[in-house]
Coordinates of C-alpha atoms and ligand atoms in Angstrom, one line a residue:
Chain A
M1 CA 0.0 0.0 0.0
T2 CA 1.5 3.3 -1.0
A3 CA 0.0 5.2 1.9
L4 CA 2.9 6.0 4.3
P5 CA 2.9 4.7 7.8
E6 CA 1.9 7.5 10.3
T7 CA 5.2 7.0 12.1
T8 CA 7.6 4.1 12.5
Q9 CA 9.1 3.5 15.9
T10 CA 12.3 2.0 14.5
K11 CA 14.0 4.0 11.8
L12 CA 16.8 1.9 10.4
G13 CA 19.2 3.8 8.3
L14 CA 22.8 4.8 7.6
V15 CA 25.1 7.5 9.0
I16 CA 27.8 8.4 6.5
D17 CA 30.9 10.2 7.6
L18 CA 32.1 12.6 4.9
D19 CA 35.2 13.3 7.0
T20 CA 36.4 9.7 6.8
C21 CA 35.2 8.5 3.5
V22 CA 38.2 8.1 1.2
G23 CA 36.2 7.6 -2.0
C24 CA 37.4 4.0 -2.6
H25 CA 34.1 2.8 -4.1
A26 CA 34.3 -0.4 -2.1
C27 CA 30.8 0.1 -0.8
V28 CA 29.5 0.5 -4.4
V29 CA 31.1 -2.8 -5.4
S30 CA 30.0 -4.8 -2.4
C31 CA 26.5 -3.4 -2.7
K32 CA 26.3 -4.4 -6.3
G33 CA 27.8 -7.8 -5.5
W34 CA 25.3 -8.6 -2.7
N35 CA 22.2 -7.2 -4.4
T36 CA 22.8 -8.7 -7.8
E37 CA 22.6 -12.2 -6.5
N38 CA 20.0 -11.8 -3.7
Y39 CA 16.8 -9.7 -3.3
G40 CA 14.9 -9.3 -6.5
A41 CA 16.1 -9.0 -10.1
P42 CA 19.9 -8.9 -10.7
L43 CA 21.5 -5.5 -11.3
S44 CA 22.1 -5.6 -14.9
D45 CA 25.1 -4.1 -16.9
M46 CA 24.1 -2.9 -20.3
D47 CA 27.6 -2.6 -21.8
P48 CA 30.0 -4.3 -19.4
Y49 CA 33.0 -4.2 -21.7
G50 CA 32.3 -0.8 -23.1
Q51 CA 30.8 2.2 -21.4
A52 CA 30.1 0.1 -18.3
E53 CA 26.6 1.4 -17.9
G54 CA 24.3 -0.3 -15.5
T55 CA 22.2 -0.3 -12.3
F56 CA 23.8 0.6 -9.0
L57 CA 22.0 1.2 -5.7
N58 CA 24.9 3.2 -4.2
R59 CA 27.2 5.7 -6.0
V60 CA 30.1 7.7 -4.7
H61 CA 30.3 11.3 -5.9
S62 CA 33.4 13.5 -5.4
Y63 CA 33.2 17.2 -4.8
E64 CA 35.7 20.0 -4.6
V65 CA 34.8 22.4 -1.8
V66 CA 36.3 25.9 -1.6
P67 CA 35.4 27.4 1.8
D68 CA 35.1 31.1 2.4
L69 CA 38.5 31.0 4.2
G70 CA 41.2 28.5 3.6
T71 CA 42.2 26.0 1.0
A72 CA 40.1 23.8 -1.2
Q73 CA 39.1 20.4 0.0
T74 CA 38.0 17.2 -1.8
V75 CA 35.0 15.5 -0.3
H76 CA 33.8 12.0 -1.3
F77 CA 30.2 11.6 -1.1
P78 CA 28.4 8.2 -1.2
K79 CA 24.7 8.3 -1.9
S80 CA 22.1 5.7 -1.8
C81 CA 18.4 5.7 -0.7
L82 CA 17.9 7.7 2.5
H83 CA 14.7 5.8 3.5
C84 CA 12.8 9.0 3.9
E85 CA 10.1 9.3 6.5
D86 CA 8.0 11.4 4.0
A87 CA 9.0 9.4 1.0
P88 CA 7.5 11.0 -2.1
C89 CA 8.6 8.0 -4.2
V90 CA 6.1 5.8 -2.3
T91 CA 3.0 7.9 -2.5
V92 CA 3.3 8.5 -6.3
C93 CA 3.5 4.7 -7.1
P94 CA 0.3 3.7 -8.9
T95 CA 0.6 -0.1 -8.4
G96 CA 1.4 -0.3 -4.7
A97 CA 4.8 -1.8 -5.6
S98 CA 6.7 0.8 -3.6
Y99 CA 6.1 0.8 0.1
K100 CA 7.6 1.8 3.5
R101 CA 7.7 -0.8 6.1
T102 CA 6.0 0.0 9.4
E103 CA 8.2 -2.2 11.5
D104 CA 11.6 -0.5 10.6
G105 CA 10.9 2.2 8.1
I106 CA 12.8 0.5 5.2
V107 CA 11.5 1.6 1.8
L108 CA 11.2 -1.3 -0.7
V109 CA 9.9 -2.2 -4.1
N110 CA 7.8 -5.3 -4.7
E111 CA 9.1 -6.2 -8.1
D112 CA 6.1 -8.5 -8.7
A113 CA 3.8 -5.5 -8.9
C114 CA 6.1 -2.8 -10.4
M115 CA 5.1 -1.8 -14.0
G116 CA 8.3 0.1 -14.6
C117 CA 6.6 3.5 -15.2
G118 CA 9.5 5.3 -13.6
L119 CA 7.4 7.8 -11.7
C120 CA 8.9 7.0 -8.3
A121 CA 12.4 7.8 -9.7
W122 CA 11.1 11.2 -10.8
A123 CA 9.7 11.8 -7.4
C124 CA 12.9 11.1 -5.6
P125 CA 15.0 14.2 -5.3
Y126 CA 18.2 12.3 -4.5
G127 CA 18.4 10.0 -7.6
A128 CA 18.3 6.9 -5.4
R129 CA 16.1 4.8 -7.7
E130 CA 17.2 3.3 -11.0
L131 CA 15.0 1.5 -13.5
D132 CA 16.8 -1.7 -14.4
Q133 CA 17.1 -1.7 -18.2
A134 CA 17.1 -5.4 -18.5
A135 CA 14.4 -6.4 -15.9
G136 CA 12.2 -3.3 -16.5
V137 CA 11.6 -2.9 -12.8
M138 CA 12.7 -0.3 -10.3
K139 CA 15.7 -1.0 -8.2
K140 CA 16.8 0.8 -5.0
C141 CA 18.7 0.3 -1.8
T142 CA 17.0 -2.3 0.4
L143 CA 19.2 -1.5 3.4
C144 CA 20.2 -5.2 2.9
V145 CA 17.0 -6.3 4.4
D146 CA 18.1 -9.9 3.5
R147 CA 21.2 -9.5 5.6
I148 CA 20.3 -7.5 8.6
Y149 CA 17.7 -10.1 10.0
N150 CA 19.4 -13.1 8.4
E151 CA 20.0 -15.7 11.1
N152 CA 22.0 -17.9 8.6
L153 CA 24.8 -15.3 8.5
P154 CA 27.3 -14.9 11.4
E155 CA 26.3 -12.1 13.6
E156 CA 29.0 -9.5 12.5
D157 CA 27.7 -9.9 8.9
R158 CA 24.1 -8.8 9.8
E159 CA 24.5 -5.3 8.6
P160 CA 24.3 -3.8 5.1
A161 CA 27.1 -5.0 2.8
C162 CA 28.4 -1.4 2.2
V163 CA 28.8 -0.9 6.0
R164 CA 30.5 -4.3 6.4
T165 CA 32.9 -3.6 3.6
C166 CA 33.9 0.1 4.2
P167 CA 37.6 0.0 5.0
A168 CA 37.6 3.5 6.4
G169 CA 34.7 3.0 8.9
A170 CA 32.9 5.8 7.2
R171 CA 29.5 4.1 7.2
H172 CA 27.4 3.3 10.3
F173 CA 24.2 1.4 10.5
G174 CA 21.5 1.5 13.2
D175 CA 18.3 2.7 14.5
L176 CA 17.9 6.5 14.1
G177 CA 14.5 6.4 15.8
D178 CA 16.2 5.5 19.1
P179 CA 17.9 8.6 20.6
D180 CA 20.2 6.4 22.7
S181 CA 21.5 4.2 19.8
D182 CA 25.1 4.5 18.7
V183 CA 24.2 6.1 15.4
S184 CA 21.9 8.7 17.0
Q185 CA 24.6 9.6 19.5
L186 CA 27.1 9.9 16.7
V187 CA 24.7 12.2 14.8
A188 CA 24.2 14.3 17.9
E189 CA 27.9 14.6 18.5
R190 CA 29.0 15.4 15.0
G191 CA 26.1 17.6 13.9
G192 CA 24.7 15.2 11.4
I193 CA 22.6 16.8 8.7
D194 CA 19.7 16.0 6.3
L195 CA 20.3 16.3 2.5
M196 CA 18.0 18.8 0.8
P197 CA 15.9 19.5 3.9
E198 CA 13.8 22.0 1.9
Q199 CA 12.4 19.1 -0.2
G200 CA 10.5 18.0 2.9
T201 CA 11.3 14.3 2.6
K202 CA 12.7 13.9 6.2
P203 CA 15.4 11.5 5.3
T204 CA 16.4 8.8 7.8
N205 CA 20.0 8.6 6.7
K206 CA 22.2 11.3 8.0
Y207 CA 25.5 12.8 6.8
L208 CA 28.3 13.8 9.1
P209 CA 30.0 17.0 7.6
P210 CA 33.8 17.1 7.3
R211 CA 35.4 18.2 10.6
P212 CA 36.7 21.8 10.6
K213 CA 40.4 21.9 9.7
D214 CA 42.4 22.5 12.9
T215 CA 45.3 25.0 13.0
L216 CA 48.7 24.5 14.5
D217 CA 50.3 27.3 16.5
T218 CA 53.7 25.7 16.9
D219 CA 56.5 25.3 14.3
I220 CA 55.5 22.3 12.3
D221 CA 59.0 22.0 10.7
V222 CA 60.3 19.7 13.4
L223 CA 62.9 18.0 11.1
G224 CA 64.1 21.3 9.7
P225 CA 67.0 21.9 12.2
L226 CA 68.2 18.4 11.6
L227 CA 68.4 18.9 7.9
A228 CA 70.7 21.9 8.0
P229 CA 73.9 21.3 5.9
V230 CA 76.6 19.8 8.3
A231 CA 79.7 20.8 6.5
E232 CA 79.9 24.1 4.7
Q233 CA 83.5 23.5 3.5
P234 CA 84.5 20.1 2.1
K235 CA 87.5 18.7 4.0
G236 CA 90.1 16.0 3.3
F237 CA 90.5 14.7 -0.3
L238 CA 87.3 16.3 -1.5
G239 CA 88.5 19.6 0.0
W240 CA 91.9 19.3 -1.8
L241 CA 90.0 18.4 -5.1
D242 CA 87.7 21.4 -4.6
R243 CA 90.6 23.8 -4.0
A244 CA 92.6 22.3 -6.8
L245 CA 89.7 22.6 -9.3
E246 CA 89.1 26.1 -8.1
K247 CA 92.6 27.2 -9.1
L248 CA 92.5 25.9 -12.5
Chain B
M1 CA 13.7 15.8 -18.0
H2 CA 13.9 13.5 -20.9
P3 CA 11.2 14.4 -23.4
A4 CA 10.0 10.8 -24.2
P5 CA 8.0 10.9 -27.5
S6 CA 5.4 8.3 -26.1
V7 CA 4.6 10.5 -23.1
I8 CA 4.5 13.7 -25.3
F9 CA 2.2 12.0 -27.8
F10 CA 0.0 10.7 -25.0
S11 CA -0.5 13.9 -23.2
V12 CA -1.1 16.0 -26.4
L13 CA -3.4 13.6 -28.2
S14 CA -5.4 12.3 -25.2
G15 CA -5.6 15.8 -24.0
A16 CA -7.3 17.0 -27.2
G17 CA -9.4 13.9 -27.3
F18 CA -10.7 14.4 -23.7
G19 CA -11.2 18.0 -24.5
L20 CA -13.4 17.2 -27.4
L21 CA -15.3 14.5 -25.5
T22 CA -15.9 17.0 -22.6
L23 CA -17.5 19.5 -25.0
L24 CA -19.6 16.8 -26.6
G25 CA -20.7 15.7 -23.2
F26 CA -21.7 19.2 -22.3
G27 CA -23.8 19.5 -25.5
A28 CA -21.5 20.9 -28.3
R29 CA -22.8 19.5 -31.6
A30 CA -26.1 18.7 -29.8
T31 CA -28.0 18.7 -33.1
S32 CA -25.8 16.0 -34.6
Q33 CA -27.0 12.5 -34.5
G34 CA -26.4 9.3 -36.5
W35 CA -23.3 9.4 -38.7
P36 CA -22.2 13.0 -38.1
A37 CA -22.4 12.4 -34.3
F38 CA -20.5 9.2 -34.8
V39 CA -17.6 11.0 -36.5
F40 CA -17.3 13.5 -33.7
F41 CA -17.3 10.9 -31.0
A42 CA -14.9 8.6 -33.0
V43 CA -12.4 11.4 -33.3
G44 CA -12.6 12.0 -29.5
F45 CA -12.3 8.3 -28.7
V46 CA -9.5 7.6 -31.2
L47 CA -7.4 10.5 -29.8
A48 CA -8.1 9.8 -26.2
V49 CA -7.6 6.0 -26.4
G50 CA -4.6 6.3 -28.9
G51 CA -3.0 8.6 -26.4
L52 CA -3.5 6.2 -23.5
L53 CA -2.1 3.4 -25.5
S54 CA 0.9 5.3 -26.5
A55 CA 1.5 6.1 -22.8
T56 CA 1.7 2.3 -22.1
L57 CA 4.7 2.2 -24.5
H58 CA 6.5 4.2 -21.8
L59 CA 6.2 1.3 -19.3
A60 CA 9.2 -1.0 -18.9
N61 CA 7.1 -3.8 -17.4
P62 CA 3.5 -3.4 -18.9
K63 CA 2.4 -6.8 -17.7
N64 CA 1.9 -5.4 -14.2
A65 CA -0.1 -2.4 -15.5
I66 CA -3.3 -3.9 -14.2
Y67 CA -2.2 -3.1 -10.6
S68 CA -2.1 0.6 -11.4
F69 CA -5.8 0.9 -10.7
S70 CA -5.3 0.0 -7.1
Q71 CA -3.6 3.1 -5.5
W72 CA -6.1 5.8 -6.1
R73 CA -5.9 6.9 -2.4
T74 CA -2.3 8.4 -2.9
S75 CA -1.3 8.2 -6.5
W76 CA -2.4 10.6 -9.2
L77 CA -1.2 8.1 -11.9
S78 CA -3.6 5.6 -10.4
R79 CA -6.4 8.1 -10.3
E80 CA -5.7 8.9 -14.0
G81 CA -6.1 5.3 -15.0
I82 CA -9.4 4.9 -13.1
S83 CA -10.8 8.3 -14.2
A84 CA -10.0 7.6 -17.8
V85 CA -11.7 4.2 -17.8
A86 CA -14.8 5.6 -16.1
A87 CA -14.9 8.6 -18.4
L88 CA -14.6 6.6 -21.5
S89 CA -17.2 4.0 -20.5
L90 CA -19.9 6.6 -19.5
M91 CA -19.0 8.6 -22.6
G92 CA -19.3 5.5 -24.7
L93 CA -22.7 4.9 -23.4
Y94 CA -23.8 8.5 -23.9
A95 CA -22.5 8.3 -27.5
A96 CA -24.1 5.0 -28.3
L97 CA -27.5 6.2 -27.2
I98 CA -27.2 9.3 -29.4
I99 CA -25.8 7.5 -32.4
F100 CA -28.0 4.5 -32.5
F101 CA -31.1 5.5 -30.7
D102 CA -31.1 9.3 -31.1
I103 CA -31.6 9.6 -27.4
R104 CA -29.7 12.3 -25.6
V105 CA -29.4 11.7 -21.8
A106 CA -28.1 15.1 -20.8
P107 CA -27.1 14.4 -17.2
L108 CA -25.2 11.4 -18.4
G109 CA -23.3 13.6 -20.8
Y110 CA -22.5 16.1 -18.0
V111 CA -21.1 13.4 -15.8
A112 CA -19.1 11.8 -18.5
G113 CA -17.9 15.2 -19.7
A114 CA -16.8 16.2 -16.2
L115 CA -15.0 12.9 -15.8
C116 CA -13.1 13.6 -19.1
L117 CA -12.0 17.0 -17.8
F118 CA -11.0 15.5 -14.5
T119 CA -8.9 12.9 -16.4
V120 CA -6.9 15.7 -18.0
F121 CA -6.6 17.2 -14.5
T122 CA -5.2 14.0 -13.1
T123 CA -2.6 13.9 -16.0
A124 CA -1.5 17.4 -15.0
M125 CA -1.3 16.5 -11.3
I126 CA 1.1 13.7 -12.1
Y127 CA 3.6 16.3 -13.0
T128 CA 2.5 19.0 -10.7
Q129 CA 3.0 16.8 -7.6
I130 CA 6.7 16.3 -8.3
K131 CA 8.4 18.6 -6.0
A132 CA 11.9 17.6 -7.3
V133 CA 11.1 19.3 -10.6
P134 CA 10.4 22.8 -9.6
R135 CA 9.2 23.9 -13.0
W136 CA 6.4 21.4 -12.9
H137 CA 5.6 21.9 -9.2
Q138 CA 3.4 24.9 -9.9
P139 CA 0.1 24.0 -8.2
L140 CA -2.1 26.3 -10.2
A141 CA -0.3 27.0 -13.5
T142 CA 0.5 23.4 -14.5
P143 CA -3.1 22.1 -14.2
A144 CA -4.3 25.3 -15.9
L145 CA -1.9 24.7 -18.7
F146 CA -3.0 21.1 -19.4
L147 CA -6.7 21.9 -19.1
S148 CA -6.5 25.0 -21.4
Y149 CA -4.6 23.2 -24.1
A150 CA -7.1 20.2 -23.9
L151 CA -10.2 22.4 -24.0
T152 CA -8.8 24.5 -26.8
G153 CA -8.1 21.5 -28.9
G154 CA -11.5 20.1 -28.0
A155 CA -13.3 23.3 -29.1
L156 CA -11.4 23.4 -32.3
L157 CA -12.2 19.8 -33.2
A158 CA -15.8 20.2 -32.2
G159 CA -16.0 23.2 -34.5
A160 CA -17.1 25.4 -31.7
V161 CA -15.4 28.4 -33.4
A162 CA -16.7 31.2 -31.1
H163 CA -15.4 29.4 -28.0
A164 CA -12.2 28.3 -29.7
G165 CA -11.1 31.9 -30.5
F166 CA -11.5 32.8 -26.8
L167 CA -9.9 29.7 -25.5
F168 CA -6.8 30.2 -27.8
L169 CA -6.2 33.5 -26.2
L170 CA -6.6 32.1 -22.8
T171 CA -4.2 29.3 -23.6
A172 CA -1.6 31.9 -24.7
L173 CA -2.0 33.8 -21.4
I174 CA -1.8 30.6 -19.3
Q175 CA 1.3 29.5 -21.3
L176 CA 3.1 32.7 -20.7
W177 CA 2.1 32.5 -16.9
H178 CA 3.6 29.0 -16.8
W179 CA 6.8 29.9 -18.5
N180 CA 7.2 32.9 -16.3
G181 CA 6.7 31.0 -13.1
G182 CA 8.7 28.0 -14.4
D183 CA 11.8 30.2 -15.2
K184 CA 12.0 31.3 -11.5
A185 CA 10.9 28.0 -10.0
F186 CA 14.3 26.3 -9.5
R187 CA 15.8 29.3 -7.8
N188 CA 12.7 29.8 -5.6
A189 CA 12.7 26.1 -4.5
G190 CA 15.9 26.9 -2.6
T191 CA 17.6 23.6 -3.6
N192 CA 21.3 24.1 -4.6
M193 CA 24.7 22.4 -4.4
N194 CA 25.0 23.4 -0.7
T195 CA 21.6 21.9 0.4
A196 CA 22.1 18.9 -1.8
T197 CA 25.5 18.0 -0.3
G198 CA 25.3 19.7 3.1
L199 CA 28.7 21.2 2.4
K200 CA 29.5 24.8 3.0
G201 CA 31.4 27.1 0.5
A202 CA 31.6 26.8 -3.3
V203 CA 30.9 23.2 -4.2
R204 CA 31.6 21.8 -7.6
Q205 CA 31.7 18.3 -9.0
F206 CA 35.3 17.0 -8.9
E207 CA 34.6 13.5 -10.3
S208 CA 31.5 11.9 -11.5
P209 CA 30.5 8.6 -9.6
H210 CA 30.6 6.7 -12.9
T211 CA 32.4 6.9 -16.2
G212 CA 29.5 5.8 -18.4
D213 CA 26.0 7.1 -18.8
N214 CA 23.2 6.0 -16.5
Y215 CA 19.5 5.9 -16.1
L216 CA 19.5 9.1 -14.0
L217 CA 21.4 11.1 -16.4
K218 CA 19.3 10.0 -19.4
E219 CA 16.0 10.3 -17.7
M220 CA 16.4 13.2 -15.3
V221 CA 19.4 15.3 -16.4
Y222 CA 18.4 15.9 -20.1
V223 CA 20.3 19.1 -21.0
V224 CA 20.6 18.9 -24.8
G225 CA 18.2 20.8 -27.0
R226 CA 17.5 23.5 -24.6
K227 CA 19.3 25.9 -26.8
H228 CA 16.4 26.1 -29.1
A229 CA 14.0 26.7 -26.3
F230 CA 13.4 30.3 -27.2
K231 CA 12.5 29.6 -30.9
L232 CA 10.3 26.7 -29.8
R233 CA 8.5 29.0 -27.4
I234 CA 7.7 31.4 -30.2
I235 CA 6.5 28.5 -32.4
A236 CA 4.3 27.1 -29.6
L237 CA 2.8 30.5 -28.9
L238 CA 2.1 31.4 -32.5
F239 CA 0.9 28.0 -33.7
A240 CA -1.0 26.7 -30.8
A241 CA -2.6 30.0 -29.8
L242 CA -2.2 33.2 -31.6
I243 CA -2.5 32.4 -35.3
P244 CA -5.5 30.1 -34.8
S245 CA -7.2 32.6 -32.6
F246 CA -7.0 35.2 -35.4
M247 CA -8.3 32.6 -37.8
M248 CA -11.3 32.1 -35.6
L249 CA -12.2 35.8 -36.1
G250 CA -13.2 35.1 -39.6
E251 CA -15.4 32.5 -41.2
V252 CA -13.5 29.2 -40.8
K253 CA -14.6 26.5 -43.4
H254 CA -13.2 23.1 -43.9
L255 CA -9.8 23.8 -45.3
G256 CA -9.3 26.6 -42.8
A257 CA -10.3 24.4 -40.0
L258 CA -7.9 21.7 -41.1
I259 CA -5.1 24.2 -41.1
A260 CA -6.1 25.5 -37.7
V261 CA -6.1 21.9 -36.4
A262 CA -2.6 21.2 -37.9
L263 CA -1.3 24.5 -36.4
Y264 CA -2.7 23.6 -33.0
F265 CA -1.1 20.2 -32.9
T266 CA 2.3 21.5 -34.1
G267 CA 2.2 24.2 -31.5
T268 CA 1.0 21.9 -28.7
F269 CA 3.7 19.4 -29.5
A270 CA 6.3 22.1 -29.3
S271 CA 4.9 23.4 -26.0
R272 CA 4.7 19.9 -24.5
W273 CA 8.3 19.1 -25.7
L274 CA 9.5 22.2 -23.9
F275 CA 7.5 21.2 -20.8
F276 CA 9.8 18.2 -20.5
A277 CA 13.0 19.4 -22.1
E278 CA 13.1 22.6 -20.0
A279 CA 12.2 20.9 -16.7
E280 CA 15.2 20.6 -14.4
H281 CA 15.2 17.9 -11.8
V282 CA 17.1 18.6 -8.6
V283 CA 19.1 15.4 -8.8
G284 CA 21.1 17.1 -11.6
L285 CA 22.8 19.1 -8.8
Y286 CA 24.6 16.0 -7.6
Y287 CA 26.2 15.8 -11.1
G288 CA 27.0 19.5 -11.0
K289 CA 24.4 20.1 -13.7
R290 CA 20.9 21.4 -14.0
Ligands
SF4_1 S1 15.8 8.7 -0.9 FE1 14.5 8.7 -2.7 S2 13.9 6.6 -3.0 FE2 14.7 6.7 -1.0 S3 12.9 7.0 0.4 FE3 13.8 9.0 -0.1 S4 12.6 9.7 -1.8 FE4 12.3 7.5 -1.8
SF4_2 S1 8.3 2.2 -11.4 FE1 7.4 0.5 -10.2 S2 7.8 1.1 -8.2 FE2 8.1 3.0 -9.4 S3 6.2 4.1 -9.4 FE3 6.2 2.8 -11.2 S4 5.1 0.9 -10.5 FE4 5.7 2.0 -8.7
SF4_3 S1 33.7 2.0 1.2 FE1 33.7 3.6 2.8 S2 35.5 4.8 2.3 FE2 35.1 3.6 0.4 S3 33.7 5.0 -0.8 FE3 32.4 3.7 0.4 S4 31.9 4.9 2.3 FE4 33.8 5.8 1.3

């Protein structure tokens, strides 16, 4: 049913640390790996040996940021479905294929009902939905719903593939509806933000902005004194050679 | 937004078809019966149904289209489907009674006509509701635009010359209003690189997340062809509105009417193409484009 739940107690989502992400795209690859062989239709590649065009549920953008003061900075920016509370993608869906789960707030697509109209992808301001060109159904991040509750997996693997993979620890998974959860604490501590708040989607996923650059008030050139030339004038054989050559 | 031909055809043709059926339902051509009545209704039905069929070409998985009648509580696309079926069924009954039995059940015509107009409104709302495309998200101007083009086309096809002349001018005004609001909409929506990324300062794309093309770029970040926008606007305004409205001042006979219809469709296609091609989706910001 494409009516949104009034509220959901549990709000599962991701917290992404823009300070720590190194832009390695490992989360993109592990996401595609897991999701192409599990929930729903595989994520097709249209031209795998050419332009490498295909469906991905997670993509990493990179930006150059020039602050008002100071030097430019590169920020890597992973983006996937934010599992919005007021998800416009759900309410526009004519078939009932798109829905938001009451129990944990995850937004999913039931591919057996999707007619591939693409309207939900238009409605999402974040570009989190891609219509698979081979299967003709809408694909989006499932928050690895088939991992996080999967009793067949060892406990440490019961989190989204991207979180499990991230080598930098830039991705965190948890319940953002519980103010005491680790992720909520992290968001509070680091001033986590919503993307495009003016679109009114109330995203569950939060982004931690890059930490402000610190400044050093001491001399950072600690090795400098040690690198000063030790002998101004060559001595011994080299000194003799130097003086002999000088005279020529 | 990508101007998909199937969707443009759909909204122009079915718009004119439903516009014609609306007027027929409200008693235009009330004196016709038998064959002449059949021809008018047939044109309306062919356009409306042809448009709807063309829209199904846009679906990537049409076998599930039947489910699209289920979500009328929240989805305008679902409402459009239901409204179209209801409008065409009732209008079919109304038309059959006139054509075969020479019985005109006026209230039935009103209800069917109102449903035809409502169907055009639901089509408009599919676009109007999309907040992520500020140019479309004009709660008054976008529905007014679709309704005025549909009714003008309907009046022209019904041969209601007196009404058509006035409607053409109204369409021109609404079109200008929609362009004017649309040109400011993105800025007024307040979505920009900073709100999109949450980063402070001047933000520009350093590297795209993928080397190839993708669905998002093709569907939502359609930037080619906007350079002819101004010329197309002039064509739309002249062909779909101003020239036909002047033609309506005189005595319009068969050939003249045919020319007016051809002009109307050319202009309306241009306007509808622009409606898509000029519409910028906020997701473009993530790619450093609009
Ligand atoms: S990020 Fe997009 S796809 Fe995901 S819930 Fe929000 S609007 Fe829907
Ligand atoms: S593409 Fe599928 S999930 Fe999206 S709105 Fe259409 S039917 Fe619903
Ligand atoms: S795996 Fe982690 S560090 Fe690498 S791009 Fe993804 S979020 Fe960033």
